[in-house]
mmCIF file of C-alpha atoms and ligand atoms in Angstrom:
data_model
loop_
_atom_site.group_PDB
_atom_site.id
_atom_site.type_symbol
_atom_site.label_atom_id
_atom_site.label_comp_id
_atom_site.label_asym_id
_atom_site.label_seq_id
_atom_site.Cartn_x
_atom_site.Cartn_y
_atom_site.Cartn_z
ATOM 1 C CA MET N 248 -4.506 10.562 75.687
ATOM 2 C CA ALA N 249 -5.066 6.826 75.111
ATOM 3 C CA LYS N 250 -2.146 4.750 73.859
ATOM 4 C CA LYS N 251 -2.377 4.108 70.100
ATOM 5 C CA ASN N 252 -2.217 0.560 68.751
ATOM 6 C CA VAL N 253 -1.563 -1.164 65.407
ATOM 7 C CA PHE N 254 -5.166 -0.693 64.296
ATOM 8 C CA ASP N 255 -4.914 3.051 64.910
ATOM 9 C CA PHE N 256 -1.743 3.199 62.808
ATOM 10 C CA ALA N 257 -3.370 1.196 59.976
ATOM 11 C CA GLN N 258 -6.349 3.586 60.020
ATOM 12 C CA MET N 259 -4.046 6.614 60.019
ATOM 13 C CA LYS N 260 -2.470 5.304 56.803
ATOM 14 C CA GLN N 261 -5.915 4.823 55.256
ATOM 15 C CA ARG N 262 -7.011 8.331 56.274
ATOM 16 C CA GLY N 263 -3.741 9.887 55.054
ATOM 17 C CA GLU N 264 -2.981 11.136 58.577
ATOM 18 C CA LYS N 265 0.777 11.272 59.135
ATOM 19 C CA ILE N 266 2.275 9.228 61.991
ATOM 20 C CA THR N 267 4.675 11.184 64.244
ATOM 21 C CA PHE N 268 7.602 9.214 65.562
ATOM 22 C CA LEU N 269 10.850 10.031 67.400
ATOM 23 C CA THR N 270 13.595 8.111 69.117
ATOM 24 C CA ALA N 271 13.924 8.372 72.903
ATOM 25 C CA TYR N 272 16.533 6.851 75.180
ATOM 26 C CA ASP N 273 15.606 7.956 78.696
ATOM 27 C CA TYR N 274 12.845 8.897 81.115
ATOM 28 C CA PRO N 275 12.875 12.721 80.842
ATOM 29 C CA VAL N 276 12.795 12.900 77.039
ATOM 30 C CA ALA N 277 10.189 10.117 76.808
ATOM 31 C CA HIS N 278 8.039 11.987 79.331
ATOM 32 C CA LEU N 279 8.221 15.232 77.310
ATOM 33 C CA ALA N 280 7.531 13.344 74.061
ATOM 34 C CA GLU N 281 4.411 11.788 75.568
ATOM 35 C CA GLN N 282 3.243 15.176 76.880
ATOM 36 C CA ALA N 283 3.765 16.662 73.404
ATOM 37 C CA GLY N 284 1.641 13.867 71.878
ATOM 38 C CA LEU N 285 4.044 11.803 69.733
ATOM 39 C CA ASP N 286 2.283 8.761 68.187
ATOM 40 C CA MET N 287 5.181 6.350 68.737
ATOM 41 C CA LEU N 288 8.687 6.235 70.193
ATOM 42 C CA LEU N 289 11.666 4.111 69.189
ATOM 43 C CA VAL N 290 14.348 3.136 71.656
ATOM 44 C CA GLY N 291 16.843 3.053 68.798
ATOM 45 C CA ASP N 292 20.203 1.327 68.805
ATOM 46 C CA SER N 293 21.390 4.748 67.576
ATOM 47 C CA LEU N 294 21.882 5.270 71.324
ATOM 48 C CA GLY N 295 25.242 3.581 70.709
ATOM 49 C CA MET N 296 26.331 6.737 68.891
ATOM 50 C CA VAL N 297 24.309 9.549 70.459
ATOM 51 C CA VAL N 298 24.311 8.368 74.102
ATOM 52 C CA TYR N 299 27.376 6.119 74.451
ATOM 53 C CA GLY N 300 29.662 7.819 71.899
ATOM 54 C CA TYR N 301 30.529 4.667 69.893
ATOM 55 C CA GLY N 302 31.420 5.139 66.222
ATOM 56 C CA GLY N 303 28.447 3.005 65.115
ATOM 57 C CA THR N 304 25.649 0.785 66.400
ATOM 58 C CA LEU N 305 27.441 -2.579 66.324
ATOM 59 C CA PRO N 306 28.740 -2.563 69.939
ATOM 60 C CA VAL N 307 25.259 -2.046 71.421
ATOM 61 C CA THR N 308 24.090 -4.947 73.605
ATOM 62 C CA MET N 309 20.676 -6.310 74.563
ATOM 63 C CA ASP N 310 21.339 -5.359 78.204
ATOM 64 C CA GLN N 311 21.909 -1.712 77.225
ATOM 65 C CA MET N 312 18.757 -1.707 75.092
ATOM 66 C CA ILE N 313 16.692 -3.170 77.936
ATOM 67 C CA VAL N 314 17.853 -0.603 80.506
ATOM 68 C CA HIS N 315 17.072 2.312 78.170
ATOM 69 C CA SER N 316 13.726 0.809 77.097
ATOM 70 C CA GLN N 317 12.696 0.457 80.753
ATOM 71 C CA SER N 318 13.542 4.105 81.348
ATOM 72 C CA VAL N 319 11.585 5.215 78.261
ATOM 73 C CA ARG N 320 8.578 3.125 79.302
ATOM 74 C CA ARG N 321 8.563 4.752 82.754
ATOM 75 C CA GLY N 322 8.629 8.174 81.077
ATOM 76 C CA ALA N 323 5.941 7.389 78.515
ATOM 77 C CA PRO N 324 3.492 4.850 79.992
ATOM 78 C CA ASN N 325 0.793 5.719 77.437
ATOM 79 C CA THR N 326 2.839 5.782 74.244
ATOM 80 C CA PHE N 327 3.428 2.974 71.718
ATOM 81 C CA ILE N 328 7.103 2.060 72.244
ATOM 82 C CA ILE N 329 9.291 0.045 69.899
ATOM 83 C CA GLY N 330 12.496 -1.647 71.044
ATOM 84 C CA ASP N 331 15.269 -1.766 68.435
ATOM 85 C CA MET N 332 16.922 -5.177 68.226
ATOM 86 C CA PRO N 333 20.710 -4.640 68.387
ATOM 87 C CA PHE N 334 23.347 -6.249 66.177
ATOM 88 C CA LEU N 335 23.505 -10.061 66.563
ATOM 89 C CA SER N 336 20.387 -10.227 68.751
ATOM 90 C CA TYR N 337 18.406 -11.748 65.835
ATOM 91 C CA GLN N 338 20.710 -12.460 62.863
ATOM 92 C CA LYS N 339 22.085 -15.810 64.086
ATOM 93 C CA SER N 340 18.832 -17.746 64.463
ATOM 94 C CA VAL N 341 15.062 -17.483 64.681
ATOM 95 C CA ALA N 342 15.268 -18.786 68.265
ATOM 96 C CA ASP N 343 17.591 -15.894 69.199
ATOM 97 C CA ALA N 344 15.232 -13.440 67.529
ATOM 98 C CA ILE N 345 12.218 -14.744 69.472
ATOM 99 C CA ASP N 346 14.122 -14.868 72.796
ATOM 100 C CA ASN N 347 15.424 -11.320 72.464
ATOM 101 C CA ALA N 348 12.133 -9.871 71.207
ATOM 102 C CA GLY N 349 10.610 -11.602 74.244
ATOM 103 C CA ARG N 350 13.151 -9.968 76.577
ATOM 104 C CA PHE N 351 12.119 -6.518 75.298
ATOM 105 C CA HIS N 352 8.487 -7.342 76.100
ATOM 106 C CA LYS N 353 8.991 -9.125 79.428
ATOM 107 C CA GLU N 354 11.651 -6.814 80.889
ATOM 108 C CA ALA N 355 10.795 -3.429 79.343
ATOM 109 C CA ASP N 356 7.113 -3.683 78.438
ATOM 110 C CA VAL N 357 7.588 -2.498 74.846
ATOM 111 C CA ASP N 358 4.743 -2.734 72.318
ATOM 112 C CA ALA N 359 6.821 -3.939 69.359
ATOM 113 C CA VAL N 360 10.362 -4.578 68.188
ATOM 114 C CA LYS N 361 12.211 -3.378 65.086
ATOM 115 C CA LEU N 362 14.833 -5.262 63.124
ATOM 116 C CA GLU N 363 16.910 -4.456 60.069
ATOM 117 C CA GLY N 364 16.828 -6.316 56.764
ATOM 118 C CA GLY N 365 14.508 -7.391 53.964
ATOM 119 C CA ARG N 366 14.242 -10.822 52.414
ATOM 120 C CA ARG N 367 17.112 -12.181 54.483
ATOM 121 C CA VAL N 368 15.308 -11.695 57.822
ATOM 122 C CA VAL N 369 11.913 -13.051 56.750
ATOM 123 C CA PRO N 370 12.266 -16.190 58.953
ATOM 124 C CA GLN N 371 13.053 -14.015 62.001
ATOM 125 C CA ILE N 372 10.078 -11.689 61.363
ATOM 126 C CA LYS N 373 7.763 -14.705 60.952
ATOM 127 C CA GLY N 374 9.120 -16.322 64.099
ATOM 128 C CA ILE N 375 8.555 -13.229 66.251
ATOM 129 C CA VAL N 376 5.106 -12.560 64.769
ATOM 130 C CA ASP N 377 4.085 -16.231 65.199
ATOM 131 C CA SER N 378 5.070 -15.879 68.855
ATOM 132 C CA GLY N 379 2.478 -13.122 69.235
ATOM 133 C CA MET N 380 4.675 -10.020 69.051
ATOM 134 C CA LEU N 381 4.671 -7.057 66.660
ATOM 135 C CA VAL N 382 7.552 -6.295 64.300
ATOM 136 C CA MET N 383 8.544 -3.131 62.444
ATOM 137 C CA GLY N 384 10.849 -3.863 59.483
ATOM 138 C CA HIS N 385 13.736 -1.533 58.528
ATOM 139 C CA ILE N 386 15.277 -1.434 55.034
ATOM 140 C CA GLY N 387 17.313 0.937 52.842
ATOM 141 C CA LEU N 388 20.273 2.366 54.742
ATOM 142 C CA THR N 389 20.578 -0.229 57.485
ATOM 143 C CA PRO N 390 23.294 0.918 59.920
ATOM 144 C CA GLN N 391 23.969 -2.592 61.289
ATOM 145 C CA SER N 392 25.148 -3.657 57.792
ATOM 146 C CA SER N 393 26.717 -0.325 56.818
ATOM 147 C CA GLY N 394 30.027 -2.128 56.198
ATOM 148 C CA GLN N 395 28.394 -4.112 53.378
ATOM 149 C CA LEU N 396 26.765 -0.902 52.055
ATOM 150 C CA GLY N 397 30.125 0.909 51.909
ATOM 151 C CA GLY N 398 29.283 3.202 54.835
ATOM 152 C CA PHE N 399 26.330 5.346 55.868
ATOM 153 C CA LYS N 400 25.301 5.987 52.260
ATOM 154 C CA ALA N 401 21.930 6.693 50.647
ATOM 155 C CA GLN N 402 20.438 3.594 49.016
ATOM 156 C CA ALA N 403 18.039 2.818 46.122
ATOM 157 C CA ASN N 404 19.189 5.705 43.937
ATOM 158 C CA THR N 405 18.888 3.728 40.692
ATOM 159 C CA ALA N 406 15.670 2.353 39.187
ATOM 160 C CA GLU N 407 16.908 -1.236 39.569
ATOM 161 C CA ALA N 408 17.906 -0.700 43.203
ATOM 162 C CA ALA N 409 14.517 0.910 43.954
ATOM 163 C CA LEU N 410 12.733 -2.133 42.478
ATOM 164 C CA ALA N 411 14.962 -4.517 44.457
ATOM 165 C CA LEU N 412 14.132 -2.568 47.628
ATOM 166 C CA LEU N 413 10.422 -2.857 46.780
ATOM 167 C CA GLU N 414 10.868 -6.658 46.756
ATOM 168 C CA ASP N 415 12.406 -6.451 50.228
ATOM 169 C CA ALA N 416 9.518 -4.258 51.408
ATOM 170 C CA LYS N 417 6.931 -6.733 50.103
ATOM 171 C CA ALA N 418 8.760 -9.638 51.725
ATOM 172 C CA VAL N 419 8.720 -7.816 55.094
ATOM 173 C CA GLU N 420 4.987 -7.128 54.746
ATOM 174 C CA GLU N 421 4.219 -10.718 53.719
ATOM 175 C CA ALA N 422 6.246 -12.017 56.674
ATOM 176 C CA GLY N 423 3.750 -10.262 58.961
ATOM 177 C CA ALA N 424 5.403 -6.978 59.964
ATOM 178 C CA PHE N 425 2.891 -4.359 61.117
ATOM 179 C CA SER N 426 4.928 -1.481 59.672
ATOM 180 C CA LEU N 427 8.129 -0.718 57.804
ATOM 181 C CA LEU N 428 10.823 1.927 58.294
ATOM 182 C CA LEU N 429 12.646 3.210 55.195
ATOM 183 C CA GLU N 430 15.997 4.901 55.781
ATOM 184 C CA GLY N 431 18.153 7.003 53.478
ATOM 185 C CA ILE N 432 16.498 6.593 50.072
ATOM 186 C CA PRO N 433 15.210 9.095 47.461
ATOM 187 C CA PRO N 434 11.565 10.261 47.726
ATOM 188 C CA GLU N 435 10.632 8.448 44.485
ATOM 189 C CA ALA N 436 11.580 5.108 46.034
ATOM 190 C CA GLY N 437 9.830 6.070 49.297
ATOM 191 C CA LYS N 438 6.642 6.910 47.384
ATOM 192 C CA LEU N 439 6.709 3.681 45.348
ATOM 193 C CA ILE N 440 7.072 1.524 48.464
ATOM 194 C CA THR N 441 4.549 3.490 50.534
ATOM 195 C CA GLU N 442 1.920 3.218 47.804
ATOM 196 C CA SER N 443 2.664 -0.473 47.170
ATOM 197 C CA LEU N 444 2.260 -1.609 50.792
ATOM 198 C CA LYS N 445 -0.878 -1.898 52.928
ATOM 199 C CA ILE N 446 1.057 -1.522 56.204
ATOM 200 C CA PRO N 447 2.182 1.947 57.393
ATOM 201 C CA VAL N 448 5.563 2.968 56.004
ATOM 202 C CA LEU N 449 7.696 5.340 58.112
ATOM 203 C CA SER N 450 10.526 7.487 56.811
ATOM 204 C CA ILE N 451 13.873 8.629 58.099
ATOM 205 C CA GLY N 452 15.399 10.348 55.112
ATOM 206 C CA ALA N 453 12.982 8.655 52.707
ATOM 207 C CA GLY N 454 11.058 11.757 51.611
ATOM 208 C CA PRO N 455 7.630 13.263 52.263
ATOM 209 C CA TYR N 456 5.358 10.616 50.726
ATOM 210 C CA CYS N 457 5.675 8.031 53.502
ATOM 211 C CA ASP N 458 2.913 7.508 56.074
ATOM 212 C CA GLY N 459 4.960 9.059 58.873
ATOM 213 C CA GLN N 460 8.324 10.496 59.831
ATOM 214 C CA VAL N 461 10.901 9.645 62.470
ATOM 215 C CA LEU N 462 13.984 11.594 63.523
ATOM 216 C CA ILE N 463 16.706 10.847 66.030
ATOM 217 C CA VAL N 464 15.807 13.019 68.977
ATOM 218 C CA SER N 465 19.408 14.121 69.632
ATOM 219 C CA ASP N 466 19.687 15.330 66.006
ATOM 220 C CA MET N 467 16.443 17.282 65.944
ATOM 221 C CA LEU N 468 17.170 18.896 69.317
ATOM 222 C CA GLY N 469 20.692 19.861 68.222
ATOM 223 C CA LEU N 470 22.295 17.852 71.003
ATOM 224 C CA PHE N 471 24.504 15.559 68.895
ATOM 225 C CA GLU N 472 27.143 17.540 67.028
ATOM 226 C CA ALA N 473 29.524 14.855 65.686
ATOM 227 C CA PHE N 474 27.707 14.887 62.316
ATOM 228 C CA THR N 475 24.266 15.788 60.991
ATOM 229 C CA PRO N 476 22.729 13.721 58.195
ATOM 230 C CA LYS N 477 21.181 15.592 55.234
ATOM 231 C CA PHE N 478 17.637 14.563 56.199
ATOM 232 C CA VAL N 479 17.737 16.139 59.669
ATOM 233 C CA LYS N 480 15.800 19.289 60.464
ATOM 234 C CA LYS N 481 17.013 20.890 63.697
ATOM 235 C CA TYR N 482 14.165 22.170 65.867
ATOM 236 C CA ALA N 483 16.416 23.417 68.682
ATOM 237 C CA ASN N 484 20.070 23.948 69.510
ATOM 238 C CA LEU N 485 20.305 22.340 72.919
ATOM 239 C CA ALA N 486 24.075 21.884 72.679
ATOM 240 C CA GLU N 487 24.418 25.685 72.676
ATOM 241 C CA VAL N 488 21.881 26.098 75.488
ATOM 242 C CA ILE N 489 23.655 23.491 77.634
ATOM 243 C CA ARG N 490 27.172 24.833 76.960
ATOM 244 C CA ASN N 491 26.007 28.343 77.922
ATOM 245 C CA ALA N 492 24.396 27.019 81.111
ATOM 246 C CA PHE N 493 27.613 25.208 82.087
ATOM 247 C CA LYS N 494 29.689 28.367 81.449
ATOM 248 C CA ALA N 495 27.319 30.494 83.541
ATOM 249 C CA TYR N 496 27.545 27.917 86.366
ATOM 250 C CA ILE N 497 31.351 27.994 86.267
ATOM 251 C CA ASP N 498 31.288 31.833 86.420
ATOM 252 C CA ASP N 499 28.810 31.822 89.305
ATOM 253 C CA VAL N 500 30.755 29.314 91.403
ATOM 254 C CA LYS N 501 34.128 31.005 90.795
ATOM 255 C CA SER N 502 32.706 34.454 91.630
ATOM 256 C CA GLY N 503 30.696 33.270 94.648
ATOM 257 C CA ARG N 504 27.335 34.285 93.111
ATOM 258 C CA PHE N 505 26.188 30.669 93.603
ATOM 259 C CA PRO N 506 24.858 29.508 95.979
ATOM 260 C CA ALA N 507 22.885 32.598 97.049
ATOM 261 C CA ALA N 508 20.687 32.865 100.185
ATOM 262 C CA GLU N 509 17.689 31.361 98.381
ATOM 263 C CA HIS N 510 19.646 28.165 97.687
ATOM 264 C CA CYS N 511 20.580 27.641 101.357
ATOM 265 C CA TYR N 512 18.692 25.765 104.104
ATOM 266 C CA LYS N 513 17.703 27.754 107.213
ATOM 267 C CA MET N 514 18.333 26.790 110.827
ATOM 268 C CA LYS N 515 15.338 26.812 113.159
ATOM 269 C CA PRO N 516 14.615 30.319 114.646
ATOM 270 C CA GLY N 517 17.206 31.334 117.260
ATOM 271 C CA GLU N 518 19.445 28.295 116.569
ATOM 272 C CA ALA N 519 22.110 30.227 114.630
ATOM 273 C CA GLU N 520 22.567 32.628 117.558
ATOM 274 C CA LYS N 521 22.598 29.710 119.990
ATOM 275 C CA LEU N 522 25.311 28.025 117.949
ATOM 276 C CA GLU N 523 27.440 31.183 118.103
ATOM 277 C CA GLU N 524 27.034 31.350 121.902
ATOM 278 C CA LEU N 525 27.989 27.698 122.299
ATOM 279 C CA LEU N 526 31.045 28.200 120.141
ATOM 280 C CA LYS N 527 32.142 31.194 122.227
ATOM 281 C CA LYS N 528 31.857 29.106 125.417
ATOM 282 C CA ALA N 529 33.684 26.143 123.928
ATOM 283 C CA PRO N 530 37.249 25.630 125.308
HETATM 284 O O1 KIV A 829 18.353 3.266 65.852
HETATM 285 C C1 KIV A 829 17.663 4.166 65.394
HETATM 286 O O2 KIV A 829 17.494 5.235 65.988
HETATM 287 C C2 KIV A 829 17.043 3.937 64.100
HETATM 288 C C3 KIV A 829 16.729 5.170 63.313
HETATM 289 C C4 KIV A 829 17.128 4.996 61.931
HETATM 290 C C5 KIV A 829 15.315 5.572 63.449
HETATM 291 O O3 KIV A 829 16.827 2.847 63.707
#
């Protein structure tokens, strides 16, 4: 299947065809996602929590994001891949934002970058777009500023807050973003913003009216058990599958059932017997 581009995503919005989107952090999962036909993949800074075991996304570095993005690109060469700009890779200056968006493109061959914030990151979005790169905005529950939000809490649950978020969404669109991710807001606010913007609007916990949906792959596969946000639907329970496999392995090794003959290499014909003879003759 040919790799989709921004024009395909814009047309999908116009046609009302939902965009399918997942996070991926490594080669094997990216490869399976491409085989399954996902429209886009995000190398999310959520890897800080679901891959590295940090309590949040703030410790994640550009170097970590680049290594994981390279692995995802190798697994999914024909999928539109977005690199997530980690905390303090773009907030300090427009020059930082352009340099780090450039690193994602030069070193990991991504198709676009994503950054968090509305009106306050307009200069950064403009800077990256004016340098020829594509930006996905991200507003609502923005994990990199969860301290200011009072934690990982749903946003825009009053009429005033929904209208303020709409202003952020419009600012992101006007700054030149090709798409916008809404996180952790009620469906009414998701619908208002999706219908008010020309660019595709993606949802993670923003209800069914958005132009597409994204989930964190470790949540939807049931691999990350520390907590499960309300908006997650689990499509598998890999944690259980993996734990059971590990237990069976332990049993097999302890009991001597593994390795069996089929897991062992064979000597050339006659060589085992020859070895025995040589050993008998040895002093
Ligand atoms: O880092 C991430 O995985 C995200 C999700 C909210 C999609 O930004």
